Short mmCIF file of C-alpha atoms and ligand atoms in Angstrom, two decimals:
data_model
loop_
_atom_site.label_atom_id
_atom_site.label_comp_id
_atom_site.label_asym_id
_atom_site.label_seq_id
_atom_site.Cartn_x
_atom_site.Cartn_y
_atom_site.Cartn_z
CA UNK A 1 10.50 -13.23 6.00
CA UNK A 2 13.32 -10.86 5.55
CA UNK A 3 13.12 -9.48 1.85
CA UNK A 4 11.37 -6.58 1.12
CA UNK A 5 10.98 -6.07 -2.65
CA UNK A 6 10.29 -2.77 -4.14
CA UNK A 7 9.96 -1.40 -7.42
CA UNK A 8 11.25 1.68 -9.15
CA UNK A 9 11.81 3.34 -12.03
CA UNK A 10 15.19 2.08 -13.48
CA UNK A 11 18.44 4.44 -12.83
CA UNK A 12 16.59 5.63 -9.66
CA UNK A 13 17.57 2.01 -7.76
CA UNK A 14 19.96 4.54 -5.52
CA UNK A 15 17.01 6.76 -4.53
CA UNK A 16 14.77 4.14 -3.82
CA UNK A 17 17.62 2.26 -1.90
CA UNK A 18 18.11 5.18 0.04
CA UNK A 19 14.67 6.31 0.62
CA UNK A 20 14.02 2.89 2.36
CA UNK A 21 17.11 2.06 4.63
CA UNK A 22 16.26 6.03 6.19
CA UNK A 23 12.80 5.03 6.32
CA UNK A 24 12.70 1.44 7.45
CA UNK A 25 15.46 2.54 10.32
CA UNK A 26 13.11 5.08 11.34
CA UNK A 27 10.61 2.11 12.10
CA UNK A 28 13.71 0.04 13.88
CA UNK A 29 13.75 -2.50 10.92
CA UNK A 30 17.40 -2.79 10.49
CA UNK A 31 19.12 -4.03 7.73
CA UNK A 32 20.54 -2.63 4.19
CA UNK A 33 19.50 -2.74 0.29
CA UNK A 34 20.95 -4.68 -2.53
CA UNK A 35 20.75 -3.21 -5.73
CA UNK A 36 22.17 -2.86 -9.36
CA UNK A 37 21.91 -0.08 -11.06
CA UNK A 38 19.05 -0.25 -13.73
CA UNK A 39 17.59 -2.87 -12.92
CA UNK A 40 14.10 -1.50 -11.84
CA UNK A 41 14.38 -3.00 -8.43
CA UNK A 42 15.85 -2.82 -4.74
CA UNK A 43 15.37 -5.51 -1.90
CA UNK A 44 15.94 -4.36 1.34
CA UNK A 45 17.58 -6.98 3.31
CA UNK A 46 16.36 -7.15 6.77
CA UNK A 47 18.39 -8.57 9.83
CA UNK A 48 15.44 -9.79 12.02
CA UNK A 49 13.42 -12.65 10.27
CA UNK A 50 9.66 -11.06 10.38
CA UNK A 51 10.66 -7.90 9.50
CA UNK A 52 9.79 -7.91 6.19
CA UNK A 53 6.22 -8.66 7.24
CA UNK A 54 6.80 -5.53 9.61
CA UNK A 55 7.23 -2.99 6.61
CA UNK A 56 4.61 -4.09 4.61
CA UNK A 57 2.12 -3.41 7.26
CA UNK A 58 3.73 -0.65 9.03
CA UNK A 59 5.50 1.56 6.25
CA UNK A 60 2.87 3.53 4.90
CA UNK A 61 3.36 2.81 0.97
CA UNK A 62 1.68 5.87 -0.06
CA UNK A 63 4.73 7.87 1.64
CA UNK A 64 7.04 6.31 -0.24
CA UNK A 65 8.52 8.62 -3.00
CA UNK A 66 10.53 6.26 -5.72
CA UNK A 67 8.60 2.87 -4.75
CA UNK A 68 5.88 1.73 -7.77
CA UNK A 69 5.09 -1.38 -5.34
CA UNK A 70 6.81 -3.24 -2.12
CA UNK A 71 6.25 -6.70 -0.87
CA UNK A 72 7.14 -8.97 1.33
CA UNK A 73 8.93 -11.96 -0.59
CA UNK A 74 8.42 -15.26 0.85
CA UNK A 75 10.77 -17.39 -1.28
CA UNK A 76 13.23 -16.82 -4.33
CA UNK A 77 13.53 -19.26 -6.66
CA UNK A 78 16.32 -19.85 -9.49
CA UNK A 79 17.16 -22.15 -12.46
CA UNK A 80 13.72 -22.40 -13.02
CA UNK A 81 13.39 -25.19 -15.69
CA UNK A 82 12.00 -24.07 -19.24
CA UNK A 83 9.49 -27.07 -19.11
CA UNK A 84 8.12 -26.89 -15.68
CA UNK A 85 8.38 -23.40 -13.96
CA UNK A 86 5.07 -24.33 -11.94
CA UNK A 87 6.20 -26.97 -9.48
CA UNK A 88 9.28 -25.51 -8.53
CA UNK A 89 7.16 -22.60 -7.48
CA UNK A 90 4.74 -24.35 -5.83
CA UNK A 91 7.40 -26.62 -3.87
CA UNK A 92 9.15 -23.30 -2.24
CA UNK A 93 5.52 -21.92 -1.28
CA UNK A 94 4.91 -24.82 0.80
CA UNK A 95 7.77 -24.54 3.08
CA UNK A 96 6.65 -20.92 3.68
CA UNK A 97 3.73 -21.40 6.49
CA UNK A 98 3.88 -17.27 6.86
CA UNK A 99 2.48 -16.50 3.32
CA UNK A 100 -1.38 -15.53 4.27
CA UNK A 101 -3.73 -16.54 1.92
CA UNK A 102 -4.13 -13.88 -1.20
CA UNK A 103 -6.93 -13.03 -3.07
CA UNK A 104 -5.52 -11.87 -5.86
CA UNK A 105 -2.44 -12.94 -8.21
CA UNK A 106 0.43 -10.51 -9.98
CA UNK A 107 3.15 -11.75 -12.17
CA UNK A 108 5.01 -9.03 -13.37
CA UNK A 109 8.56 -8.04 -13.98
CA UNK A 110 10.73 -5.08 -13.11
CA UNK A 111 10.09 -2.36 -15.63
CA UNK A 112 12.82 -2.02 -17.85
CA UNK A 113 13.75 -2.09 -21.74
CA UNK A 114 15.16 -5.56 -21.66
CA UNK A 115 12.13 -6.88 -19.73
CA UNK A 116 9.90 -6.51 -22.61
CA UNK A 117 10.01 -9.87 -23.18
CA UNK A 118 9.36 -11.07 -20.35
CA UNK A 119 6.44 -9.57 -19.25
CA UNK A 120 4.67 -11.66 -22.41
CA UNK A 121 6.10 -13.95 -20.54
CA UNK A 122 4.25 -12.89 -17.16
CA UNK A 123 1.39 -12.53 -18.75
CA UNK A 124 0.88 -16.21 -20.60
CA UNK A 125 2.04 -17.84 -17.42
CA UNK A 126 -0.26 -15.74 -15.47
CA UNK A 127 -3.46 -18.27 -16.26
CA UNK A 128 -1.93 -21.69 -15.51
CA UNK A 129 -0.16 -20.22 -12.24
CA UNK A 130 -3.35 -19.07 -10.56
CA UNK A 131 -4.86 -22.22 -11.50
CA UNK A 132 -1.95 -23.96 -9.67
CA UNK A 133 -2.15 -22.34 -6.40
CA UNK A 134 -6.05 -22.44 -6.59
CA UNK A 135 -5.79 -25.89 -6.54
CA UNK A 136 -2.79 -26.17 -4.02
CA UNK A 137 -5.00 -23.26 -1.66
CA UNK A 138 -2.69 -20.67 -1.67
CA UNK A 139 -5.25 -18.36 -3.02
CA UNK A 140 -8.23 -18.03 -3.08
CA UNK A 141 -11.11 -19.40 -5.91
CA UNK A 142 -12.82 -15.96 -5.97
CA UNK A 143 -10.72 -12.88 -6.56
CA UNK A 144 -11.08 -10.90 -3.37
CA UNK A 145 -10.10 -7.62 -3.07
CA UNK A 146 -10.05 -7.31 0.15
CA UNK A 147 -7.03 -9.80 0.77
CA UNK A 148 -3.23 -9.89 0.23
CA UNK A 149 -2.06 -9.74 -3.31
CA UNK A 150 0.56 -12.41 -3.87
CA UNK A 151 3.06 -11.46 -6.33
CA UNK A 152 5.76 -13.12 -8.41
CA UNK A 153 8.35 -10.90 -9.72
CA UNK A 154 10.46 -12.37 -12.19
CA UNK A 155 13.57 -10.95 -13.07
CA UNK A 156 15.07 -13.41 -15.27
CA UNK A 157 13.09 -15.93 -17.15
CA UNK A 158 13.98 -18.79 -14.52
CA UNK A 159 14.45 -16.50 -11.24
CA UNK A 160 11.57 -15.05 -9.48
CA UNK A 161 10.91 -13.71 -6.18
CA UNK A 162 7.65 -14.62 -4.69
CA UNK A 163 5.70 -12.54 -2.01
CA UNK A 164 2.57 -10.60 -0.54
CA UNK A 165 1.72 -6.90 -0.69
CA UNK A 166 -1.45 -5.78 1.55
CA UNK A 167 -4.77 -4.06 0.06
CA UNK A 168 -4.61 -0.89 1.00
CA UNK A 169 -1.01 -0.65 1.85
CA UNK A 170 0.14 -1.06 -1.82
CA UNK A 171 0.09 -0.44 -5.20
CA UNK A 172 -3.42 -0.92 -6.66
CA UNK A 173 -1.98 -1.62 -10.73
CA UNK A 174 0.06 -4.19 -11.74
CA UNK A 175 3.80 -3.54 -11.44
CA UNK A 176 2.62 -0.37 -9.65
CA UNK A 177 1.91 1.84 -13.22
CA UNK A 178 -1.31 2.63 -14.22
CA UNK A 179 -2.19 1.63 -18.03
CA UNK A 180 -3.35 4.97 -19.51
CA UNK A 181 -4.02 5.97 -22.88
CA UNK A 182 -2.61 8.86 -24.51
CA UNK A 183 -5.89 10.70 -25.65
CA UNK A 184 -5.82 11.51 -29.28
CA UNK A 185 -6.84 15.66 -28.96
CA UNK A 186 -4.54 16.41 -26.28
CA UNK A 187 -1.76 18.69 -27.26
CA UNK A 188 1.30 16.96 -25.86
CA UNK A 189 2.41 14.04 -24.53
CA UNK A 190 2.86 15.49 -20.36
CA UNK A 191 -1.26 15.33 -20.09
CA UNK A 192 -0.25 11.56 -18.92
CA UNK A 193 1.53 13.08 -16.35
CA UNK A 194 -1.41 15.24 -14.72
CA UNK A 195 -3.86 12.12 -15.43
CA UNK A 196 -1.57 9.80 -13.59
CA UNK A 197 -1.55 12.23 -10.71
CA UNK A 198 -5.04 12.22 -10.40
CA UNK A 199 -5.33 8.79 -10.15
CA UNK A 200 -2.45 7.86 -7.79
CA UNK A 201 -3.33 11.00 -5.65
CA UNK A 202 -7.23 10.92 -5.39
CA UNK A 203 -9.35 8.04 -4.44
CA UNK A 204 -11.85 7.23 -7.55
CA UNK A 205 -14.82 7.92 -5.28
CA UNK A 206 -13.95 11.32 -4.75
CA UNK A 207 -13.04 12.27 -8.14
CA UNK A 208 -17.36 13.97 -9.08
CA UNK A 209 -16.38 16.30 -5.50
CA UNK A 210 -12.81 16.93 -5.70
CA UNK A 211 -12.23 16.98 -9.78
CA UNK A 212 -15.73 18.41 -10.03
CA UNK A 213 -17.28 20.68 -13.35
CA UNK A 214 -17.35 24.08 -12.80
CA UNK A 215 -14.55 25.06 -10.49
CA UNK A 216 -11.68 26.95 -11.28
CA UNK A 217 -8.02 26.07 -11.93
CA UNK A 218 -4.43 27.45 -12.52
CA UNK A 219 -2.03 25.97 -14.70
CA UNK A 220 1.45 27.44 -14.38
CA UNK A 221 3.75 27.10 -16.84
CA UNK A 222 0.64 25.56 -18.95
CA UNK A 223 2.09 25.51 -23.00
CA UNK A 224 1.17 23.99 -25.05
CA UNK A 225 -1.52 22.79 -22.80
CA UNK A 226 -1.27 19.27 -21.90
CA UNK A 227 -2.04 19.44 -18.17
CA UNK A 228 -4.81 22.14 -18.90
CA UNK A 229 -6.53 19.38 -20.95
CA UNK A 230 -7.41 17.79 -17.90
CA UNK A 231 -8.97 20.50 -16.52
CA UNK A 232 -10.81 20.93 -19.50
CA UNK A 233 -11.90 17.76 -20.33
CA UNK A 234 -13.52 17.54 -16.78
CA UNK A 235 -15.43 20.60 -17.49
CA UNK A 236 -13.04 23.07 -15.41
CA UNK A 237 -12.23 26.73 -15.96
CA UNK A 238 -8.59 27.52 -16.19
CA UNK A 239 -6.03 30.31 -15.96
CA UNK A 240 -3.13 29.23 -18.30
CA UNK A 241 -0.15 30.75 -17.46
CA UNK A 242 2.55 31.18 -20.50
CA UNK A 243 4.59 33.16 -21.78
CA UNK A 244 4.25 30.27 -25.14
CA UNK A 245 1.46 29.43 -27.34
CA UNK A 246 -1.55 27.87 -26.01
CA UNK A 247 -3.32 24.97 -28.45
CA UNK A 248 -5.97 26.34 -30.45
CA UNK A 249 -8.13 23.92 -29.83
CA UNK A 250 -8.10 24.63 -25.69
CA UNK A 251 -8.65 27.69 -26.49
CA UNK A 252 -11.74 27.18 -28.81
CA UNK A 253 -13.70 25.59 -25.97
CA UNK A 254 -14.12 28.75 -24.20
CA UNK A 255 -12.65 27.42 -21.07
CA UNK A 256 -9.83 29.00 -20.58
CA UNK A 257 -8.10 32.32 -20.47
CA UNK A 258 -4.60 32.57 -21.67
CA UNK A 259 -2.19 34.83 -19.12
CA UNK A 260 1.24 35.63 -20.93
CA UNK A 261 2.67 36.47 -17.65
CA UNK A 262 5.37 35.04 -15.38
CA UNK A 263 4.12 31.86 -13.21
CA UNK A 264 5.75 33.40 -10.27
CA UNK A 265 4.09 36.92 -10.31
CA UNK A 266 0.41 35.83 -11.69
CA UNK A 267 -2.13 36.82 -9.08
CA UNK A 268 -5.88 35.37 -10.10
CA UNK A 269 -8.26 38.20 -9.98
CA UNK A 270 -11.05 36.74 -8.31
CA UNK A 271 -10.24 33.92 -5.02
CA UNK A 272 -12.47 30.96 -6.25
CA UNK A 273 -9.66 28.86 -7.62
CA UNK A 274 -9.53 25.01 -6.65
CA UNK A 275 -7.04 23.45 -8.25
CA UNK A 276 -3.48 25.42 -9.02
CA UNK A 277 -1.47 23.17 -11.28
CA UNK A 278 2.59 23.76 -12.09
CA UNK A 279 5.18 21.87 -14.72
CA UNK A 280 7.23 25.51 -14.89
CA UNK A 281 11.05 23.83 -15.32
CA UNK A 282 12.70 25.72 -12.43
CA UNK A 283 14.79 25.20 -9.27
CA UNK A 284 12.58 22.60 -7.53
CA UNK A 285 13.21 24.77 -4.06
CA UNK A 286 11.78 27.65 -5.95
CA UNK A 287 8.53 26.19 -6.85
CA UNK A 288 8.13 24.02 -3.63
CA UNK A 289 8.04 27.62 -1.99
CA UNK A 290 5.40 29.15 -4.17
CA UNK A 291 3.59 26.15 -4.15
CA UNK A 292 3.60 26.76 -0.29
CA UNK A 293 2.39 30.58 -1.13
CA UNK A 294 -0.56 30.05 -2.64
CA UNK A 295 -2.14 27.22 -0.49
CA UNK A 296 -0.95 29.63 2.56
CA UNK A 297 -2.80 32.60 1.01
CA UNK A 298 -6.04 30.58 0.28
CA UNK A 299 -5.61 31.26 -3.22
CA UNK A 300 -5.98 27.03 -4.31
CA UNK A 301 -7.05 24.35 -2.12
CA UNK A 302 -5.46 21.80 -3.55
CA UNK A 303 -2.10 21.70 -5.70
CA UNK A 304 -0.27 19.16 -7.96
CA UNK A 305 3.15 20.32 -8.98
CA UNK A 306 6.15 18.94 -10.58
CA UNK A 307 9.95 19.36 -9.27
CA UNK A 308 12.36 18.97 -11.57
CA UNK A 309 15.23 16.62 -10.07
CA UNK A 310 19.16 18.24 -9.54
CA UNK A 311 21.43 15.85 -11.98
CA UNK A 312 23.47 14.64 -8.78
CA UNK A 313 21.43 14.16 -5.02
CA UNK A 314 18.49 14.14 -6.03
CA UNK A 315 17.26 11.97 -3.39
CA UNK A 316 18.56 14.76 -1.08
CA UNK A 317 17.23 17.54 -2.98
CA UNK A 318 13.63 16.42 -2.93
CA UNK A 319 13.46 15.32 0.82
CA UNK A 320 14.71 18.77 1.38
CA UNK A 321 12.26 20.61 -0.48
CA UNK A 322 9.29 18.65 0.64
CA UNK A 323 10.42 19.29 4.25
CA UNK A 324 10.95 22.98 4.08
CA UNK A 325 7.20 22.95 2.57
CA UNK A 326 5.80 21.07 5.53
CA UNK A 327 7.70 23.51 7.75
CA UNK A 328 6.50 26.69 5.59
CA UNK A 329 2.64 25.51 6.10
CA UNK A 330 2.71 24.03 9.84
CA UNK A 331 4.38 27.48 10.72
CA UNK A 332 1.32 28.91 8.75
CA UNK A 333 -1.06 27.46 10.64
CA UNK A 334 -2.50 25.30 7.65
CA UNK A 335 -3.39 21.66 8.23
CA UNK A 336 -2.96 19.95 5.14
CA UNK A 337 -2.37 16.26 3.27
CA UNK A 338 0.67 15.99 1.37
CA UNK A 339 2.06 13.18 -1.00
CA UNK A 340 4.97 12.79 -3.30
CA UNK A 341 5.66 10.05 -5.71
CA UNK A 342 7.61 9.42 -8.72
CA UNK A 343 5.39 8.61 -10.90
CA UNK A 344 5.67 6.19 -14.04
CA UNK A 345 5.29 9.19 -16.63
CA UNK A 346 7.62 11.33 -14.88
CA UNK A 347 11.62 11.22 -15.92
CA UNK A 348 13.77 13.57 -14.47
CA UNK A 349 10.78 14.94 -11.56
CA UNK A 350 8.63 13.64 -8.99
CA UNK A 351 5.07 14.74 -8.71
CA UNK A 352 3.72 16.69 -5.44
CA UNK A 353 -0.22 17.11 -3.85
CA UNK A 354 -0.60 19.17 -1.72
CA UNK A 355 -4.72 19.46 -0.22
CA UNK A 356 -5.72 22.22 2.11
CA UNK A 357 -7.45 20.60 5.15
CA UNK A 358 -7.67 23.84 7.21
CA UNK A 359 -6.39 27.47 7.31
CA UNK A 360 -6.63 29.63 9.67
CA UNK A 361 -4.92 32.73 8.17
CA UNK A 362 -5.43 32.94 4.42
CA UNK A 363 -4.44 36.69 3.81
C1 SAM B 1 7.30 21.24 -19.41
S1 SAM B 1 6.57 22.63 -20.14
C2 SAM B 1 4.91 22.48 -19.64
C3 SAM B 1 4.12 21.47 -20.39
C4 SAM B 1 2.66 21.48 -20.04
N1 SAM B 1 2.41 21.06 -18.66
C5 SAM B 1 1.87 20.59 -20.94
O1 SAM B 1 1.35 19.58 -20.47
O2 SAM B 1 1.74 20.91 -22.13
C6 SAM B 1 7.16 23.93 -19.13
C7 SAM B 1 6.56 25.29 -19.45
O3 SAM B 1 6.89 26.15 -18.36
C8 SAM B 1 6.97 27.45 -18.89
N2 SAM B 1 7.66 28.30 -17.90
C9 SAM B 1 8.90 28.20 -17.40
N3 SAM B 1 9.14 29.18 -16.52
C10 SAM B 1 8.00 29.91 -16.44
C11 SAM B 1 7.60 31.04 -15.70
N4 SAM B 1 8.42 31.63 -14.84
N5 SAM B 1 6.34 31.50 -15.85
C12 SAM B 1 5.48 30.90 -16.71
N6 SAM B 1 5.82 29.83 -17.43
C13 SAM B 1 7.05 29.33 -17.31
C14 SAM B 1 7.71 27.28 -20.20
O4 SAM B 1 7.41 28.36 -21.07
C15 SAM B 1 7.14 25.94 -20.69
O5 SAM B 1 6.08 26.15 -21.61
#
């Protein structure tokens, strides 16, 4: 296989282009990226036949920035007929004796606004598909976790790419966003953002330790108090730092304490914070560095933070800021996990964690 297939959000095809010729080179998989702009996708054309397969086990997904999902694709097919997309399919798998056996079937479609369409289409063909390559073995009768996820992207309705991701080396949700709900009481619409974090940044199992009641968190740049609610709603304390309004109804719940004060000069009073939170809109090089601050003074243990994206370079831009952060801690002394991604509710941004593994010097 030579294709690798990745998805992004559309108009960021350049930045997820470039993200994985710099990073597939670094691994010695040499090749270069077709894309068009909008479109919601890039394949990465490799050279070497088996290279594909390379990347998907080798590139670690979760340190990929503007993928939502990569695969390996196995076969493209086109001019699909309207009466009989099935066989066709079925016909190219065969001639593939590389494509493991999956436990699990996806039939998506790029996201974008003309795809709408098509993704009822994904989703009625999804039954009689699987039933197909049940019967023909390529997958298995018993969803299994555990296995490769075959996936068939279709980005026209008769031309698909066909392919594998690997558990644990992929997106878990189908065409790499998680579904989420918009809760009702929140008081704007960025709580997705913070809630999407949590869920592409901490493992479910650790949520009761790491998300837990009872600790304390920062919000910086908090009005009117979208990414507090999450805090709240998982019984947290918070610090909401504004110079705005705060909802009334965050504050009725006698969780948190409302600091009209600058995000960049707010000290917290007493050192028990876990979680320091930021959406301030400022230079993203600005933020990255006081995001380095506080997890380099102890002050938060673990941080989620936005950075708002330059209108030209922005691929540039963020690999930049992320580095000088790693270099800020590791010259610190502080051992740490860090992952970027941007996610499905962020535009114009990327999302950041940062978790404190070790210090040795808080101050
Ligand atoms: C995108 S909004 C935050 C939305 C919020 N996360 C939510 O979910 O409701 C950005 C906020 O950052 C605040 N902000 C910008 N610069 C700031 C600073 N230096 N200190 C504190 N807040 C700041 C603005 O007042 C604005 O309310």
């Amino acid at each position: 296989m030579k294709q690798l297939m990745l998805y992004c959000r559309s108009g960021f095809e350049k930045e997820c282009a470039g993200e994985i010729q710099d990073r597939a080179t670094a691994l010695e998989v040499f090749g270069f990226p077709r894309l068009q702009k909008n479109s919601g996708y890039v394949l990465f054309e490799c050279y070497q036949n088996g290279d594909a397969q390379k990347l998907v086990k080798e590139l670690d997904f979760n340190s990929l920035i503007f993928a939502r999902q990569m695969f390996a694709v196995a076969a493209e097919v086109t001019d699909l007929p309207r009466e009989d997309r099935i066989s066709p399919i079925l016909e190219q798998l065969s001639d593939v004796d590389t494509m493991p056996l999956c436990g699990d079937i996806r039939i998506e479609t790029p996201d974008t606004n003309e795809a709408k369409e098509l993704l009822k289409f994904c989703r009625k063909f999804t039954v009689p598909m699987r039933q197909a390559l049940r019967g023909k073995g390529a997958l298995m009768h018993k969803e299994n976790a555990k296995k490769p996820v075959l996936h068939i992207c279709f980005v026209q309705p008769g031309h698909c790419y066909i392919g594998y991701s690997l558990p644990g080396n992929n997106s878990q949700f189908f065409m790499g966003i998680p579904r989420l709900k918009f809760p009702a009481d929140a008081p704007s619409r960025s709580t997705l953002k913070l809630e999407e974090a949590f869920h592409v940044f901490i493992p479910r199992n650790e949520w009761d330790e790491r998300l837990a009641s009872g600790m304390w968190g920062v919000d910086l740049g908090a009005c009117p108090g979208g990414w507090t609610y999450q805090l709240v709603k998982r019984s947290m304390f918070v610090h909401s730092v504004d110079n705005g309004m705060m909802a009334q109804s965050l504050m009725d719940t006698g969780q948190v304490k409302h600091h009209q004060e600058d995000g960049f000069k707010f000290e917290p009073a007493r050192k028990n914070v876990t979680w320091l939170v930021c959406d301030m809109i400022e230079k993203p090089s600005r933020v990255a560095q006081l995001m380095g601050e506080w997890i380099i003074s102890g002050w938060a243990k673990e941080a989620i933070f936005n950075l708002k994206l330059p209108m030209k370079g922005r691929y540039d831009e963020v690999l930049q800021d992320i580095e000088n952060l790693k270099v800020f801690l590791i010259e610190n002394g502080v051992k740490f996990k860090l992952q970027a991604k941007h996610l499905y509710h962020d535009r114009e941004e990327i999302t950041v964690h940062v978790q404190c593994l070790s210090n040795i010097s808080p101050h």
